[in-house]
Amino acid sequence: RLDLEVEWVTANFETIFTAVAGGSQFDMVAAAVTATGPDGEKRDQVVDFSDFYFNSRTAMAVNTEETPDLASIDDLEAGDVVGVQAGTTGATYAEENVPEGVEIKTFPGAPAAFTDLEAGQVTAVVNDEQSTVGIIAERPSLAIVETYDTNEKYAFAFSPDNPELIEAVNIALAEIIADGTYEEIFAEYFPGQEVPEEFQASA
């Protein structure tokens, strides 16, 4: 919509915010970045955010073949291992809510955590719900058993020294929502789910 030439770079999620804040490696981060929720306040100390573009929840997934009766984070017991992606709000939620004695295993990327879950190397994975839905789609032994509404919303992250790009992105995002393009994209990736009211097209 901005008619810009874009180079997509895969980067470590733990260090991506300081990298974009410095302005030397990236101009913008688009990576399911939580601007609110457990660690949003930490991130906005180093980066500026666009307007919100997605409402997210956190979810716990299990291997139904290994632990068919595990239905809640409260069902975890001492000795169990929960996989999380480093630097994410899922990691924060797990650290604050798993029962005493449960081990947190950190992974550089979410897919690796779910690979260990398939293999029975971890008991559960706590991660963003929509990301989890996509990752486990082709992994029939894995399923989401519980979700947590932590008032998390995604936004794009920028260096505070780049206000012009932030403003341009916000204008384009507002246009995409107003003209119904957002609803079309949402329906493509989340069929059957209702678009949140704040992201519905203008009447």
PDB file of C-alpha atoms in Angstrom:
ATOM      1  CA  ARG A   1       0.000   0.000   0.000  1.00  0.00           C
ATOM      2  CA  LEU A   2       2.977   2.344   0.627  1.00  0.00           C
ATOM      3  CA  ASP A   3       4.587   1.353  -2.687  1.00  0.00           C
ATOM      4  CA  LEU A   4       7.957   0.696  -1.023  1.00  0.00           C
ATOM      5  CA  GLU A   5      10.605  -1.839  -1.965  1.00  0.00           C
ATOM      6  CA  VAL A   6      10.885  -4.218   0.994  1.00  0.00           C
ATOM      7  CA  GLU A   7      13.674  -6.556   2.030  1.00  0.00           C
ATOM      8  CA  TRP A   8      12.522  -9.239   4.476  1.00  0.00           C
ATOM      9  CA  VAL A   9      15.150 -10.353   7.013  1.00  0.00           C
ATOM     10  CA  THR A  10      14.785 -13.212   9.487  1.00  0.00           C
ATOM     11  CA  ALA A  11      16.229 -12.242  12.854  1.00  0.00           C
ATOM     12  CA  ASN A  12      16.490 -13.409  16.462  1.00  0.00           C
ATOM     13  CA  PHE A  13      13.338 -12.289  18.289  1.00  0.00           C
ATOM     14  CA  GLU A  14      15.233 -11.593  21.533  1.00  0.00           C
ATOM     15  CA  THR A  15      17.482  -8.973  19.939  1.00  0.00           C
ATOM     16  CA  ILE A  16      15.221  -7.633  17.193  1.00  0.00           C
ATOM     17  CA  PHE A  17      13.928  -4.656  19.207  1.00  0.00           C
ATOM     18  CA  THR A  18      17.320  -3.237  20.082  1.00  0.00           C
ATOM     19  CA  ALA A  19      18.340  -3.817  16.453  1.00  0.00           C
ATOM     20  CA  VAL A  20      15.429  -1.807  15.033  1.00  0.00           C
ATOM     21  CA  ALA A  21      15.799   0.849  17.728  1.00  0.00           C
ATOM     22  CA  GLY A  22      19.327   1.528  16.566  1.00  0.00           C
ATOM     23  CA  GLY A  23      18.097   2.008  13.023  1.00  0.00           C
ATOM     24  CA  SER A  24      21.160   0.409  11.438  1.00  0.00           C
ATOM     25  CA  GLN A  25      19.792  -3.098  10.731  1.00  0.00           C
ATOM     26  CA  PHE A  26      16.038  -2.699  10.225  1.00  0.00           C
ATOM     27  CA  ASP A  27      13.533   0.061   9.547  1.00  0.00           C
ATOM     28  CA  MET A  28      10.553  -1.871  10.887  1.00  0.00           C
ATOM     29  CA  VAL A  29       9.706  -5.105  12.707  1.00  0.00           C
ATOM     30  CA  ALA A  30       6.676  -7.111  11.555  1.00  0.00           C
ATOM     31  CA  ALA A  31       6.732 -10.295  13.617  1.00  0.00           C
ATOM     32  CA  ALA A  32       3.638 -10.759  15.790  1.00  0.00           C
ATOM     33  CA  VAL A  33       5.062  -8.089  18.083  1.00  0.00           C
ATOM     34  CA  THR A  34       3.048  -7.549  21.234  1.00  0.00           C
ATOM     35  CA  ALA A  35       2.744  -3.868  22.060  1.00  0.00           C
ATOM     36  CA  THR A  36       0.558  -4.527  25.106  1.00  0.00           C
ATOM     37  CA  GLY A  37       0.437  -7.340  27.605  1.00  0.00           C
ATOM     38  CA  PRO A  38       3.075  -8.806  29.929  1.00  0.00           C
ATOM     39  CA  ASP A  39       6.157  -7.177  28.387  1.00  0.00           C
ATOM     40  CA  GLY A  40       4.809  -4.390  26.181  1.00  0.00           C
ATOM     41  CA  GLU A  41       5.977  -1.758  28.652  1.00  0.00           C
ATOM     42  CA  LYS A  42       9.535  -3.080  28.417  1.00  0.00           C
ATOM     43  CA  ARG A  43       9.548  -2.905  24.643  1.00  0.00           C
ATOM     44  CA  ASP A  44       8.182   0.615  24.320  1.00  0.00           C
ATOM     45  CA  GLN A  45      11.162   1.851  26.287  1.00  0.00           C
ATOM     46  CA  VAL A  46      13.362   1.113  23.252  1.00  0.00           C
ATOM     47  CA  VAL A  47      11.015   1.243  20.221  1.00  0.00           C
ATOM     48  CA  ASP A  48       7.939   3.108  19.015  1.00  0.00           C
ATOM     49  CA  PHE A  49       4.855   1.208  17.899  1.00  0.00           C
ATOM     50  CA  SER A  50       2.350   1.675  15.112  1.00  0.00           C
ATOM     51  CA  ASP A  51      -1.365   1.529  15.780  1.00  0.00           C
ATOM     52  CA  PHE A  52      -2.611  -1.945  16.737  1.00  0.00           C
ATOM     53  CA  TYR A  53      -3.493  -4.328  13.915  1.00  0.00           C
ATOM     54  CA  PHE A  54      -4.360  -7.609  15.666  1.00  0.00           C
ATOM     55  CA  ASN A  55      -5.796  -8.918  18.930  1.00  0.00           C
ATOM     56  CA  SER A  56      -3.964 -11.966  20.250  1.00  0.00           C
ATOM     57  CA  ARG A  57      -4.329 -14.505  22.994  1.00  0.00           C
ATOM     58  CA  THR A  58      -1.803 -16.894  24.497  1.00  0.00           C
ATOM     59  CA  ALA A  59      -2.399 -20.635  24.225  1.00  0.00           C
ATOM     60  CA  MET A  60      -1.093 -23.860  25.692  1.00  0.00           C
ATOM     61  CA  ALA A  61      -0.666 -26.827  23.363  1.00  0.00           C
ATOM     62  CA  VAL A  62      -0.001 -30.429  24.336  1.00  0.00           C
ATOM     63  CA  ASN A  63       0.740 -33.745  22.674  1.00  0.00           C
ATOM     64  CA  THR A  64      -2.593 -35.547  22.977  1.00  0.00           C
ATOM     65  CA  GLU A  65      -0.938 -38.915  22.387  1.00  0.00           C
ATOM     66  CA  GLU A  66       1.540 -38.417  25.229  1.00  0.00           C
ATOM     67  CA  THR A  67      -0.674 -36.530  27.727  1.00  0.00           C
ATOM     68  CA  PRO A  68      -4.340 -36.999  26.727  1.00  0.00           C
ATOM     69  CA  ASP A  69      -5.614 -35.836  30.139  1.00  0.00           C
ATOM     70  CA  LEU A  70      -3.588 -32.622  30.330  1.00  0.00           C
ATOM     71  CA  ALA A  71      -6.171 -29.849  29.870  1.00  0.00           C
ATOM     72  CA  SER A  72      -4.897 -26.854  31.805  1.00  0.00           C
ATOM     73  CA  ILE A  73      -1.731 -25.106  32.905  1.00  0.00           C
ATOM     74  CA  ASP A  74      -2.847 -25.934  36.453  1.00  0.00           C
ATOM     75  CA  ASP A  75      -2.650 -29.653  35.592  1.00  0.00           C
ATOM     76  CA  LEU A  76       1.114 -29.429  35.124  1.00  0.00           C
ATOM     77  CA  GLU A  77       3.185 -31.022  37.849  1.00  0.00           C
ATOM     78  CA  ALA A  78       6.708 -30.784  39.224  1.00  0.00           C
ATOM     79  CA  GLY A  79       9.086 -32.365  36.745  1.00  0.00           C
ATOM     80  CA  ASP A  80       7.029 -31.380  33.691  1.00  0.00           C
ATOM     81  CA  VAL A  81       8.743 -29.224  31.068  1.00  0.00           C
ATOM     82  CA  VAL A  82       7.063 -26.309  29.238  1.00  0.00           C
ATOM     83  CA  GLY A  83       8.537 -25.009  25.996  1.00  0.00           C
ATOM     84  CA  VAL A  84       8.474 -21.290  25.154  1.00  0.00           C
ATOM     85  CA  GLN A  85      10.033 -18.991  22.574  1.00  0.00           C
ATOM     86  CA  ALA A  86      12.681 -16.720  24.054  1.00  0.00           C
ATOM     87  CA  GLY A  87      11.728 -13.094  24.493  1.00  0.00           C
ATOM     88  CA  THR A  88       7.985 -13.561  23.954  1.00  0.00           C
ATOM     89  CA  THR A  89       4.933 -12.823  26.073  1.00  0.00           C
ATOM     90  CA  GLY A  90       4.212 -16.559  26.028  1.00  0.00           C
ATOM     91  CA  ALA A  91       7.479 -17.075  27.875  1.00  0.00           C
ATOM     92  CA  THR A  92       6.521 -14.386  30.394  1.00  0.00           C
ATOM     93  CA  TYR A  93       3.077 -15.902  30.932  1.00  0.00           C
ATOM     94  CA  ALA A  94       4.499 -19.378  31.469  1.00  0.00           C
ATOM     95  CA  GLU A  95       7.135 -18.141  33.912  1.00  0.00           C
ATOM     96  CA  GLU A  96       4.469 -16.359  35.961  1.00  0.00           C
ATOM     97  CA  ASN A  97       1.782 -19.063  35.901  1.00  0.00           C
ATOM     98  CA  VAL A  98       3.183 -22.608  35.798  1.00  0.00           C
ATOM     99  CA  PRO A  99       2.975 -24.515  39.092  1.00  0.00           C
ATOM    100  CA  GLU A 100       6.044 -24.748  41.296  1.00  0.00           C
ATOM    101  CA  GLY A 101       8.575 -27.297  40.133  1.00  0.00           C
ATOM    102  CA  VAL A 102       7.668 -27.092  36.439  1.00  0.00           C
ATOM    103  CA  GLU A 103      10.704 -26.432  34.242  1.00  0.00           C
ATOM    104  CA  ILE A 104      10.665 -23.754  31.520  1.00  0.00           C
ATOM    105  CA  LYS A 105      12.656 -24.696  28.408  1.00  0.00           C
ATOM    106  CA  THR A 106      13.472 -21.766  26.124  1.00  0.00           C
ATOM    107  CA  PHE A 107      13.801 -22.062  22.336  1.00  0.00           C
ATOM    108  CA  PRO A 108      15.090 -19.468  19.840  1.00  0.00           C
ATOM    109  CA  GLY A 109      12.024 -20.060  17.644  1.00  0.00           C
ATOM    110  CA  ALA A 110       8.527 -21.437  18.276  1.00  0.00           C
ATOM    111  CA  PRO A 111       8.626 -24.249  15.645  1.00  0.00           C
ATOM    112  CA  ALA A 112      11.501 -25.950  17.478  1.00  0.00           C
ATOM    113  CA  ALA A 113       9.441 -25.993  20.670  1.00  0.00           C
ATOM    114  CA  PHE A 114       6.595 -27.762  18.882  1.00  0.00           C
ATOM    115  CA  THR A 115       9.022 -30.256  17.317  1.00  0.00           C
ATOM    116  CA  ASP A 116      10.143 -31.178  20.836  1.00  0.00           C
ATOM    117  CA  LEU A 117       6.480 -31.419  21.876  1.00  0.00           C
ATOM    118  CA  GLU A 118       5.849 -33.887  19.049  1.00  0.00           C
ATOM    119  CA  ALA A 119       8.841 -35.920  20.171  1.00  0.00           C
ATOM    120  CA  GLY A 120       7.740 -35.959  23.798  1.00  0.00           C
ATOM    121  CA  GLN A 121      10.728 -33.894  24.926  1.00  0.00           C
ATOM    122  CA  VAL A 122       8.503 -31.224  26.515  1.00  0.00           C
ATOM    123  CA  THR A 123       5.131 -31.593  28.202  1.00  0.00           C
ATOM    124  CA  ALA A 124       3.468 -28.490  26.734  1.00  0.00           C
ATOM    125  CA  VAL A 125       4.202 -25.325  24.776  1.00  0.00           C
ATOM    126  CA  VAL A 126       2.902 -21.868  25.733  1.00  0.00           C
ATOM    127  CA  ASN A 127       2.851 -19.498  22.760  1.00  0.00           C
ATOM    128  CA  ASP A 128       0.718 -16.948  20.853  1.00  0.00           C
ATOM    129  CA  GLU A 129      -2.565 -18.617  19.883  1.00  0.00           C
ATOM    130  CA  GLN A 130      -2.634 -17.746  16.180  1.00  0.00           C
ATOM    131  CA  SER A 131       1.011 -18.641  15.695  1.00  0.00           C
ATOM    132  CA  THR A 132       0.327 -21.948  17.414  1.00  0.00           C
ATOM    133  CA  VAL A 133      -2.676 -22.667  15.186  1.00  0.00           C
ATOM    134  CA  GLY A 134      -0.496 -22.318  12.104  1.00  0.00           C
ATOM    135  CA  ILE A 135       2.418 -24.346  13.438  1.00  0.00           C
ATOM    136  CA  ILE A 136       0.357 -27.340  14.619  1.00  0.00           C
ATOM    137  CA  ALA A 137      -1.914 -27.474  11.563  1.00  0.00           C
ATOM    138  CA  GLU A 138       0.177 -30.291  10.052  1.00  0.00           C
ATOM    139  CA  ARG A 139       1.020 -31.944  13.362  1.00  0.00           C
ATOM    140  CA  PRO A 140      -2.027 -34.121  14.192  1.00  0.00           C
ATOM    141  CA  SER A 141      -0.797 -35.242  17.601  1.00  0.00           C
ATOM    142  CA  LEU A 142      -0.695 -31.656  18.882  1.00  0.00           C
ATOM    143  CA  ALA A 143      -3.679 -29.615  20.042  1.00  0.00           C
ATOM    144  CA  ILE A 144      -4.486 -26.417  21.901  1.00  0.00           C
ATOM    145  CA  VAL A 145      -6.112 -27.214  25.224  1.00  0.00           C
ATOM    146  CA  GLU A 146      -6.334 -23.798  26.874  1.00  0.00           C
ATOM    147  CA  THR A 147      -6.194 -20.128  25.877  1.00  0.00           C
ATOM    148  CA  TYR A 148      -5.518 -17.034  27.974  1.00  0.00           C
ATOM    149  CA  ASP A 149      -6.792 -13.537  27.242  1.00  0.00           C
ATOM    150  CA  THR A 150      -3.891 -11.335  28.316  1.00  0.00           C
ATOM    151  CA  ASN A 151      -5.051  -8.171  26.524  1.00  0.00           C
ATOM    152  CA  GLU A 152      -2.245  -8.473  24.005  1.00  0.00           C
ATOM    153  CA  LYS A 153      -2.333  -6.560  20.741  1.00  0.00           C
ATOM    154  CA  TYR A 154       0.107  -6.724  17.857  1.00  0.00           C
ATOM    155  CA  ALA A 155       1.715  -3.666  16.313  1.00  0.00           C
ATOM    156  CA  PHE A 156       4.683  -2.907  14.076  1.00  0.00           C
ATOM    157  CA  ALA A 157       7.853  -1.681  15.804  1.00  0.00           C
ATOM    158  CA  PHE A 158      10.126   1.140  14.638  1.00  0.00           C
ATOM    159  CA  SER A 159      13.071   3.209  15.720  1.00  0.00           C
ATOM    160  CA  PRO A 160      11.893   6.304  17.613  1.00  0.00           C
ATOM    161  CA  ASP A 161      14.046   8.252  15.139  1.00  0.00           C
ATOM    162  CA  ASN A 162      11.766   7.324  12.220  1.00  0.00           C
ATOM    163  CA  PRO A 163       8.432   9.095  12.933  1.00  0.00           C
ATOM    164  CA  GLU A 164       7.695   9.665   9.223  1.00  0.00           C
ATOM    165  CA  LEU A 165       7.578   5.935   8.496  1.00  0.00           C
ATOM    166  CA  ILE A 166       5.414   5.283  11.568  1.00  0.00           C
ATOM    167  CA  GLU A 167       2.936   7.927  10.430  1.00  0.00           C
ATOM    168  CA  ALA A 168       2.854   6.560   6.871  1.00  0.00           C
ATOM    169  CA  VAL A 169       2.223   3.008   8.124  1.00  0.00           C
ATOM    170  CA  ASN A 170      -0.577   4.183  10.429  1.00  0.00           C
ATOM    171  CA  ILE A 171      -2.279   6.024   7.547  1.00  0.00           C
ATOM    172  CA  ALA A 172      -2.028   2.965   5.287  1.00  0.00           C
ATOM    173  CA  LEU A 173      -3.272   0.663   8.059  1.00  0.00           C
ATOM    174  CA  ALA A 174      -6.304   2.904   8.659  1.00  0.00           C
ATOM    175  CA  GLU A 175      -7.091   2.855   4.933  1.00  0.00           C
ATOM    176  CA  ILE A 176      -6.795  -0.935   4.755  1.00  0.00           C
ATOM    177  CA  ILE A 177      -9.219  -1.321   7.663  1.00  0.00           C
ATOM    178  CA  ALA A 178     -11.677   1.280   6.351  1.00  0.00           C
ATOM    179  CA  ASP A 179     -11.919  -0.130   2.822  1.00  0.00           C
ATOM    180  CA  GLY A 180     -12.398  -3.774   3.867  1.00  0.00           C
ATOM    181  CA  THR A 181      -8.976  -5.058   2.788  1.00  0.00           C
ATOM    182  CA  TYR A 182      -8.159  -6.018   6.375  1.00  0.00           C
ATOM    183  CA  GLU A 183     -11.306  -8.157   6.600  1.00  0.00           C
ATOM    184  CA  GLU A 184     -10.369  -9.952   3.373  1.00  0.00           C
ATOM    185  CA  ILE A 185      -6.874 -10.744   4.682  1.00  0.00           C
ATOM    186  CA  PHE A 186      -8.252 -11.848   8.055  1.00  0.00           C
ATOM    187  CA  ALA A 187     -10.772 -14.193   6.402  1.00  0.00           C
ATOM    188  CA  GLU A 188      -8.027 -15.766   4.298  1.00  0.00           C
ATOM    189  CA  TYR A 189      -5.858 -16.678   7.276  1.00  0.00           C
ATOM    190  CA  PHE A 190      -8.513 -17.210   9.956  1.00  0.00           C
ATOM    191  CA  PRO A 191     -11.548 -18.636   8.127  1.00  0.00           C
ATOM    192  CA  GLY A 192     -14.700 -18.802  10.199  1.00  0.00           C
ATOM    193  CA  GLN A 193     -13.439 -16.384  12.860  1.00  0.00           C
ATOM    194  CA  GLU A 194     -15.146 -13.058  13.436  1.00  0.00           C
ATOM    195  CA  VAL A 195     -13.155  -9.934  12.701  1.00  0.00           C
ATOM    196  CA  PRO A 196     -12.880  -7.820  15.879  1.00  0.00           C
ATOM    197  CA  GLU A 197     -15.145  -4.771  15.713  1.00  0.00           C
ATOM    198  CA  GLU A 198     -12.275  -2.269  15.712  1.00  0.00           C
ATOM    199  CA  PHE A 199     -10.891  -3.857  12.536  1.00  0.00           C
ATOM    200  CA  GLN A 200     -14.146  -4.022  10.593  1.00  0.00           C
ATOM    201  CA  ALA A 201     -14.661  -1.851   7.508  1.00  0.00           C
ATOM    202  CA  SER A 202     -16.378   1.505   7.843  1.00  0.00           C
ATOM    203  CA  ALA A 203     -20.095   1.451   7.123  1.00  0.00           C
TER     204      ALA A 203
END
